[in-house]
Coordinates of C-alpha atoms in Angstrom, one line a residue:
M23 CA 0.0 0.3 0.0
K24 CA 3.6 2.3 0.8
Q25 CA 3.5 2.0 -3.4
I26 CA 0.1 4.1 -3.6
L27 CA 0.7 6.7 -0.9
F28 CA 4.4 7.7 -2.2
S29 CA 3.6 7.6 -6.1
G30 CA 0.7 10.3 -4.9
V31 CA 2.7 12.6 -3.7
I32 CA 5.2 12.0 -5.2
G33 CA 3.3 12.9 -8.7
L34 CA 2.0 15.4 -6.6
F35 CA 5.0 17.3 -5.7
L36 CA 6.4 17.2 -9.1
T37 CA 3.3 18.5 -11.2
L38 CA 4.1 21.0 -8.8
I39 CA 7.2 22.4 -9.3
G40 CA 7.6 21.1 -12.5
T41 CA 4.7 23.1 -14.3
P42 CA 6.4 26.7 -13.4
L43 CA 9.1 25.3 -15.3
L44 CA 7.3 23.8 -18.3
I45 CA 5.4 26.9 -18.6
K46 CA 8.9 29.2 -18.6
L47 CA 9.7 27.5 -21.1
L48 CA 7.2 27.2 -23.7
A49 CA 6.1 30.9 -23.0
R50 CA 9.7 31.6 -24.5
K51 CA 9.1 29.5 -27.6
G52 CA 6.1 31.3 -27.7
Y53 CA 5.0 27.9 -27.5
G54 CA 1.1 29.6 -27.1
Q55 CA -2.5 27.8 -28.1
Y56 CA -4.7 29.6 -30.7
I57 CA -8.4 30.4 -29.3
R58 CA -11.8 29.8 -32.2
D59 CA -13.5 33.0 -33.8
D60 CA -16.6 31.3 -33.5
G61 CA -15.9 30.2 -29.3
P62 CA -17.3 32.8 -26.6
R63 CA -15.5 36.2 -27.1
E64 CA -14.3 36.2 -22.8
H65 CA -11.8 33.0 -24.9
A66 CA -10.2 35.4 -26.9
S67 CA -8.1 36.8 -23.8
K68 CA -6.7 33.1 -23.3
R69 CA -5.3 33.9 -26.8
G70 CA -1.2 32.9 -26.5
T71 CA -1.7 31.2 -23.3
P72 CA 1.1 27.8 -23.4
T73 CA -0.4 24.6 -23.6
M74 CA 0.7 21.2 -24.1
G75 CA 1.3 21.2 -20.3
G76 CA 0.0 17.5 -20.2
I77 CA 4.3 16.7 -20.5
A78 CA 4.1 18.1 -17.2
F79 CA 1.6 15.3 -15.8
I80 CA 1.9 12.8 -18.3
L81 CA 6.0 12.7 -17.4
S82 CA 5.1 13.2 -13.7
T83 CA 2.9 10.0 -13.9
V84 CA 5.5 7.9 -15.5
A85 CA 8.4 9.3 -13.2
A86 CA 6.4 8.7 -9.4
Y87 CA 5.3 5.6 -10.5
F88 CA 8.9 3.8 -11.2
L89 CA 10.3 5.9 -8.2
S90 CA 7.5 4.0 -6.1
K91 CA 8.9 1.1 -7.1
V92 CA 12.7 2.1 -6.7
I93 CA 11.6 3.5 -3.1
T94 CA 8.9 0.0 -2.1
G95 CA 11.8 -2.6 -3.7
Y96 CA 8.4 -4.0 -5.7
T97 CA 8.9 -4.8 -9.5
P98 CA 6.8 -3.1 -12.7
T99 CA 4.1 -5.2 -13.2
Y100 CA 2.6 -6.1 -17.3
S101 CA -0.6 -4.6 -16.7
G102 CA 1.2 -1.0 -15.6
L103 CA 3.1 -0.7 -18.5
L104 CA 0.8 -1.2 -20.8
V105 CA -1.4 1.3 -19.1
L106 CA 1.1 3.9 -19.4
G107 CA 2.4 3.0 -22.6
L108 CA -1.6 3.2 -23.8
M109 CA -1.1 7.4 -21.8
C110 CA 2.2 8.3 -23.3
G111 CA 1.0 6.7 -26.6
M112 CA -1.9 8.6 -26.7
G113 CA 0.5 12.1 -25.5
L114 CA 2.7 11.7 -28.4
V115 CA -0.3 12.3 -30.7
G116 CA -1.8 14.4 -29.4
F117 CA 2.0 16.4 -29.0
L118 CA 1.9 16.2 -33.3
D119 CA -1.3 17.4 -33.2
D120 CA -0.6 20.6 -31.0
Y121 CA 2.8 21.5 -32.3
I122 CA 1.5 20.9 -35.7
K123 CA -1.2 24.3 -34.6
I124 CA 2.1 26.2 -32.9
V125 CA 4.1 25.8 -36.1
K126 CA 1.3 26.2 -38.6
R127 CA -0.3 28.8 -36.7
R128 CA -3.7 27.8 -37.0
S129 CA -6.4 26.6 -34.9
L130 CA -6.3 22.6 -36.6
G131 CA -3.0 20.8 -36.6
L132 CA -2.7 16.4 -37.0
R133 CA -5.1 16.0 -40.2
A134 CA -7.9 13.9 -39.1
K135 CA -6.3 10.8 -41.0
A136 CA -3.4 10.8 -39.6
K137 CA -4.5 11.6 -36.1
M138 CA -7.4 9.1 -36.0
A139 CA -3.9 6.6 -38.0
G140 CA -2.3 7.2 -34.5
Q141 CA -4.6 6.4 -32.1
L142 CA -5.6 3.7 -34.1
I143 CA -1.4 2.2 -34.2
V144 CA -1.7 3.4 -30.3
G145 CA -4.7 1.7 -29.8
I146 CA -4.6 -1.7 -31.5
S147 CA -0.7 -1.9 -30.3
F148 CA -2.5 -1.8 -26.3
A149 CA -5.3 -4.3 -27.1
V150 CA -3.4 -6.4 -28.7
L151 CA -0.6 -7.0 -25.8
S152 CA -3.6 -6.9 -22.9
L153 CA -4.2 -9.9 -24.2
Q154 CA -0.5 -11.6 -24.3
F155 CA 1.9 -12.1 -20.6
A156 CA -0.6 -14.3 -18.7
D157 CA 0.1 -14.9 -15.4
A158 CA 0.3 -18.3 -13.1
R159 CA -3.2 -18.3 -12.8
G160 CA -3.8 -17.9 -16.7
N161 CA -5.2 -14.2 -15.6
T162 CA -4.3 -11.9 -18.9
P163 CA -4.4 -8.1 -18.2
A164 CA -7.2 -7.8 -20.2
S165 CA -9.8 -9.9 -20.7
T166 CA -11.8 -10.8 -23.8
K167 CA -15.0 -10.8 -22.3
L168 CA -17.3 -7.8 -21.5
S169 CA -17.4 -6.8 -18.2
F170 CA -19.3 -4.0 -15.7
I171 CA -18.1 -4.1 -12.0
T172 CA -16.7 -8.0 -13.1
D173 CA -16.1 -10.0 -16.3
F174 CA -19.5 -11.0 -17.7
G175 CA -21.2 -13.1 -20.3
W176 CA -19.8 -15.2 -23.3
T177 CA -16.4 -14.5 -24.2
I178 CA -16.6 -11.9 -27.7
G179 CA -12.8 -13.7 -29.1
P180 CA -10.3 -11.3 -29.5
V181 CA -10.6 -10.4 -32.8
L182 CA -13.9 -8.3 -31.6
F183 CA -12.3 -7.5 -28.2
V184 CA -9.8 -5.9 -30.3
V185 CA -12.6 -3.5 -31.9
W186 CA -14.2 -3.1 -28.5
A187 CA -11.4 -1.6 -26.7
L188 CA -10.5 0.9 -30.2
F189 CA -13.9 2.3 -29.5
M190 CA -13.9 2.3 -25.5
I191 CA -10.8 4.5 -26.6
L192 CA -10.8 6.2 -29.0
A193 CA -14.3 7.1 -27.4
M194 CA -13.1 8.2 -24.1
S195 CA -10.2 10.3 -25.7
N196 CA -12.4 12.8 -27.6
G197 CA -14.6 12.8 -24.8
V198 CA -11.9 14.5 -22.6
N199 CA -10.6 16.3 -25.5
L200 CA -14.0 17.8 -25.8
T201 CA -14.4 18.3 -22.1
D202 CA -11.1 20.8 -21.6
G203 CA -12.6 23.8 -22.9
L204 CA -12.4 25.6 -20.1
D205 CA -9.9 26.5 -17.2
G206 CA -9.1 23.7 -14.8
L207 CA -12.1 21.4 -16.0
A208 CA -11.4 18.4 -17.5
T209 CA -8.1 18.3 -15.3
G210 CA -10.5 18.7 -11.9
A211 CA -12.6 15.9 -12.9
S212 CA -9.7 13.1 -13.8
V213 CA -8.7 14.0 -10.1
L214 CA -11.8 12.5 -8.7
V215 CA -12.0 9.6 -11.8
F216 CA -8.6 8.5 -10.7
G217 CA -9.0 9.0 -7.6
A218 CA -11.9 6.5 -7.6
Y219 CA -10.3 3.8 -9.3
T220 CA -7.8 4.1 -6.8
F221 CA -10.4 2.7 -4.3
I222 CA -11.2 0.1 -6.8
G223 CA -7.9 -0.7 -7.5
V224 CA -7.3 -1.5 -3.3
W225 CA -10.7 -2.8 -2.9
Q226 CA -10.3 -5.3 -5.6
F227 CA -6.7 -6.1 -4.4
Q228 CA -8.3 -6.7 -1.1
E229 CA -10.4 -9.3 -2.7
S230 CA -8.9 -11.0 -4.9
C231 CA -9.4 -14.7 -6.4
A232 CA -5.3 -14.6 -6.1
N233 CA -6.1 -14.9 -1.8
A234 CA -9.9 -17.3 -2.2
T235 CA -8.6 -19.3 0.4
T236 CA -8.5 -16.5 3.3
L237 CA -11.4 -14.8 2.2
T238 CA -14.6 -15.0 3.8
N239 CA -17.0 -15.6 0.1
P240 CA -14.6 -16.5 -2.1
N241 CA -17.7 -16.2 -4.5
A242 CA -17.2 -12.6 -4.3
C243 CA -13.7 -12.3 -5.5
Y244 CA -11.8 -9.9 -8.3
E245 CA -10.5 -11.8 -11.5
V246 CA -7.6 -8.9 -12.1
R247 CA -4.6 -9.8 -12.8
D248 CA -3.0 -6.6 -11.4
P249 CA -5.0 -4.8 -9.4
L250 CA -2.5 -3.3 -7.1
D251 CA -0.9 -2.0 -9.5
L252 CA -3.5 -0.4 -11.3
A253 CA -4.1 1.2 -8.1
V254 CA -0.8 2.9 -8.4
I255 CA -0.9 3.9 -11.3
A256 CA -4.7 6.2 -10.2
S257 CA -2.8 7.3 -7.7
A258 CA 0.0 9.2 -9.3
L259 CA -2.2 10.5 -11.7
M260 CA -4.8 12.1 -9.2
G261 CA -1.7 13.5 -7.6
S262 CA -0.2 14.3 -11.1
C263 CA -3.0 16.4 -12.1
L264 CA -4.0 17.7 -8.9
G265 CA -0.4 19.5 -9.3
F266 CA -0.9 20.3 -12.3
L267 CA -4.4 22.0 -11.3
W268 CA -2.9 23.8 -9.1
W269 CA -1.7 25.8 -12.4
N270 CA -4.5 25.1 -15.0
T271 CA -7.2 26.3 -12.6
S272 CA -8.9 29.7 -13.9
P273 CA -7.0 32.0 -14.8
A274 CA -5.1 29.0 -16.7
K275 CA -1.7 29.6 -16.4
I276 CA -1.3 27.2 -19.1
F277 CA -3.6 24.9 -20.9
M278 CA -3.0 21.0 -21.4
G279 CA -4.8 20.7 -24.9
D280 CA -4.4 17.3 -26.7
T281 CA -0.9 16.2 -25.6
G282 CA -3.2 15.9 -22.1
S283 CA -6.1 15.2 -22.6
L284 CA -6.3 12.6 -25.8
A285 CA -3.3 10.6 -23.1
L286 CA -6.3 11.0 -19.9
G287 CA -8.7 9.6 -21.9
G288 CA -6.6 6.7 -23.0
V289 CA -5.0 6.2 -19.4
L290 CA -8.3 6.3 -18.5
T291 CA -10.3 3.4 -20.7
G292 CA -6.6 1.7 -19.9
L293 CA -8.0 1.1 -16.5
A294 CA -10.9 0.6 -17.4
I295 CA -10.4 -2.6 -19.6
L296 CA -8.0 -4.1 -16.8
S297 CA -10.0 -3.4 -13.8
R298 CA -12.4 -5.4 -15.5
T299 CA -15.1 -2.1 -15.4
E300 CA -15.5 -1.1 -19.1
L301 CA -18.9 0.0 -18.6
L302 CA -19.0 1.2 -15.3
V303 CA -16.3 4.1 -16.6
A304 CA -19.0 5.2 -19.0
I305 CA -21.1 6.5 -15.1
M306 CA -18.0 7.0 -12.8
G307 CA -16.8 9.8 -16.6
G308 CA -20.0 10.4 -16.3
L309 CA -19.3 14.7 -17.3
F310 CA -16.8 13.0 -20.4
V311 CA -20.1 11.3 -21.5
L312 CA -22.8 13.9 -21.3
I313 CA -20.3 16.8 -22.9
T314 CA -19.8 14.0 -26.0
M315 CA -23.6 13.7 -26.3
S316 CA -23.9 17.5 -26.3
V317 CA -21.9 17.6 -29.4
V318 CA -23.4 14.4 -31.0
I319 CA -27.1 15.7 -30.5
Q320 CA -26.0 19.2 -31.6
V321 CA -24.7 18.2 -35.1
G322 CA -27.1 15.1 -35.5
S323 CA -29.9 17.9 -34.9
F324 CA -28.6 20.1 -37.7
R325 CA -28.4 18.2 -40.2
L326 CA -31.3 16.6 -39.8
T327 CA -33.9 19.6 -39.1
G328 CA -31.4 22.4 -39.9
K329 CA -31.9 23.7 -36.0
R330 CA -29.1 23.5 -32.9
V331 CA -30.2 22.2 -30.4
F332 CA -27.9 24.0 -27.7
R333 CA -26.2 27.8 -28.7
M334 CA -22.7 25.9 -28.8
A335 CA -21.6 22.8 -29.0
P336 CA -19.6 21.5 -25.8
L337 CA -21.8 21.4 -23.4
Q338 CA -19.9 24.0 -21.3
H339 CA -19.7 26.5 -23.7
H340 CA -23.8 26.5 -24.6
F341 CA -24.1 27.6 -20.2
E342 CA -21.6 30.2 -21.4
L343 CA -24.0 31.4 -24.2
K344 CA -26.6 31.6 -21.3
G345 CA -24.6 33.8 -19.1
W346 CA -23.2 31.4 -16.6
S347 CA -18.8 32.9 -15.9
E348 CA -16.5 30.5 -16.8
V349 CA -16.0 29.8 -13.1
L350 CA -19.8 28.6 -12.4
V351 CA -19.6 25.9 -14.8
V352 CA -16.8 24.6 -13.6
V353 CA -17.3 24.3 -10.4
R354 CA -20.7 23.1 -11.7
F355 CA -19.8 20.6 -13.9
W356 CA -17.5 19.0 -11.3
I357 CA -20.5 18.5 -9.0
I358 CA -21.9 16.3 -11.7
Q359 CA -19.0 14.9 -12.2
G360 CA -18.6 14.3 -8.5
I361 CA -21.9 12.6 -8.6
C362 CA -21.1 10.4 -11.1
V363 CA -18.1 9.6 -9.5
I364 CA -20.3 8.3 -6.3
V365 CA -23.5 6.4 -8.0
G366 CA -20.4 4.6 -10.0
L367 CA -18.5 3.8 -7.1
G368 CA -21.7 2.5 -5.3
L369 CA -23.1 0.3 -7.9
F370 CA -19.8 -1.2 -7.9
Y371 CA -19.7 -1.8 -3.9
A372 CA -23.1 -3.1 -4.6
G373 CA -22.1 -5.7 -7.2
W374 CA -20.0 -6.6 -4.4
A375 CA -22.0 -6.7 -1.9
A376 CA -24.9 -8.7 -3.6
D377 CA -22.2 -11.6 -4.3
K378 CA -21.9 -11.4 -0.6

């Protein structure tokens, strides 16, 4: 359990001291954010704010994970390395997108096909590798069964699993990306979800089927390969994002950019797949789903009827145009995300209690 504490504290410390150094570096190089001309007028003042801040919490998370291993003497697991690889891979795609925006001085970075290709390469690599590396009990990091709070139903096979994993990775990555429109919104929401996955990882470790001989009810155990290591990564992410939020909250001194949003969406999906909570993440990450659906509804309505449902999509900008201040929108959306996390954890515990 010391790993979890160390990873969270180290992640928090590194982003608190590292982010301002990154801000100075990016500002010196002129790597500032370009703002959409059709966005809320209040956002024009944010033009030029350093972006690509996701570099800070990506590096801090990786460093916190490995330093916690060195301090406690434990070795990294395949599950941990796969989740970190997914985060870094998606972050790299986002970094290229951000970099092109800055160099080309435009609000659009990578071409849609190039960006999709990058995400597909990273996603397929993760999905295929996650079905390898069985442990002594025969458990691979991922399962070819669908899951809610545990695996359920028939196996869908490796091919459909890869397709399903790709859908989840793309959906959640783009969901976090759409949410990252106001100062601190996506960062604060992510902190809440990673806190929940820290708890889930610890609970699954304590109730692991590997310890079935010592459990009061072996039928209520979890077949997850490396639950404690997933908790270590979730804790590192929670600490790193919390430290980054200090500089990202309104008025933001730095934006995470696609570098950060794609990485956060990717690693959140990785935690869900490897902890066997694939459908539960749609509830605990409910804010990301809600904001994504607002875009789908807006586009679908306009194409079908020529009318818009919201004043502007994503949803957070609709409320800005209604007169809500940016801070008010962010805090209320954090509350919505907190409720989603509470409901998700409640369902997770209820599922365990029902089996007891």
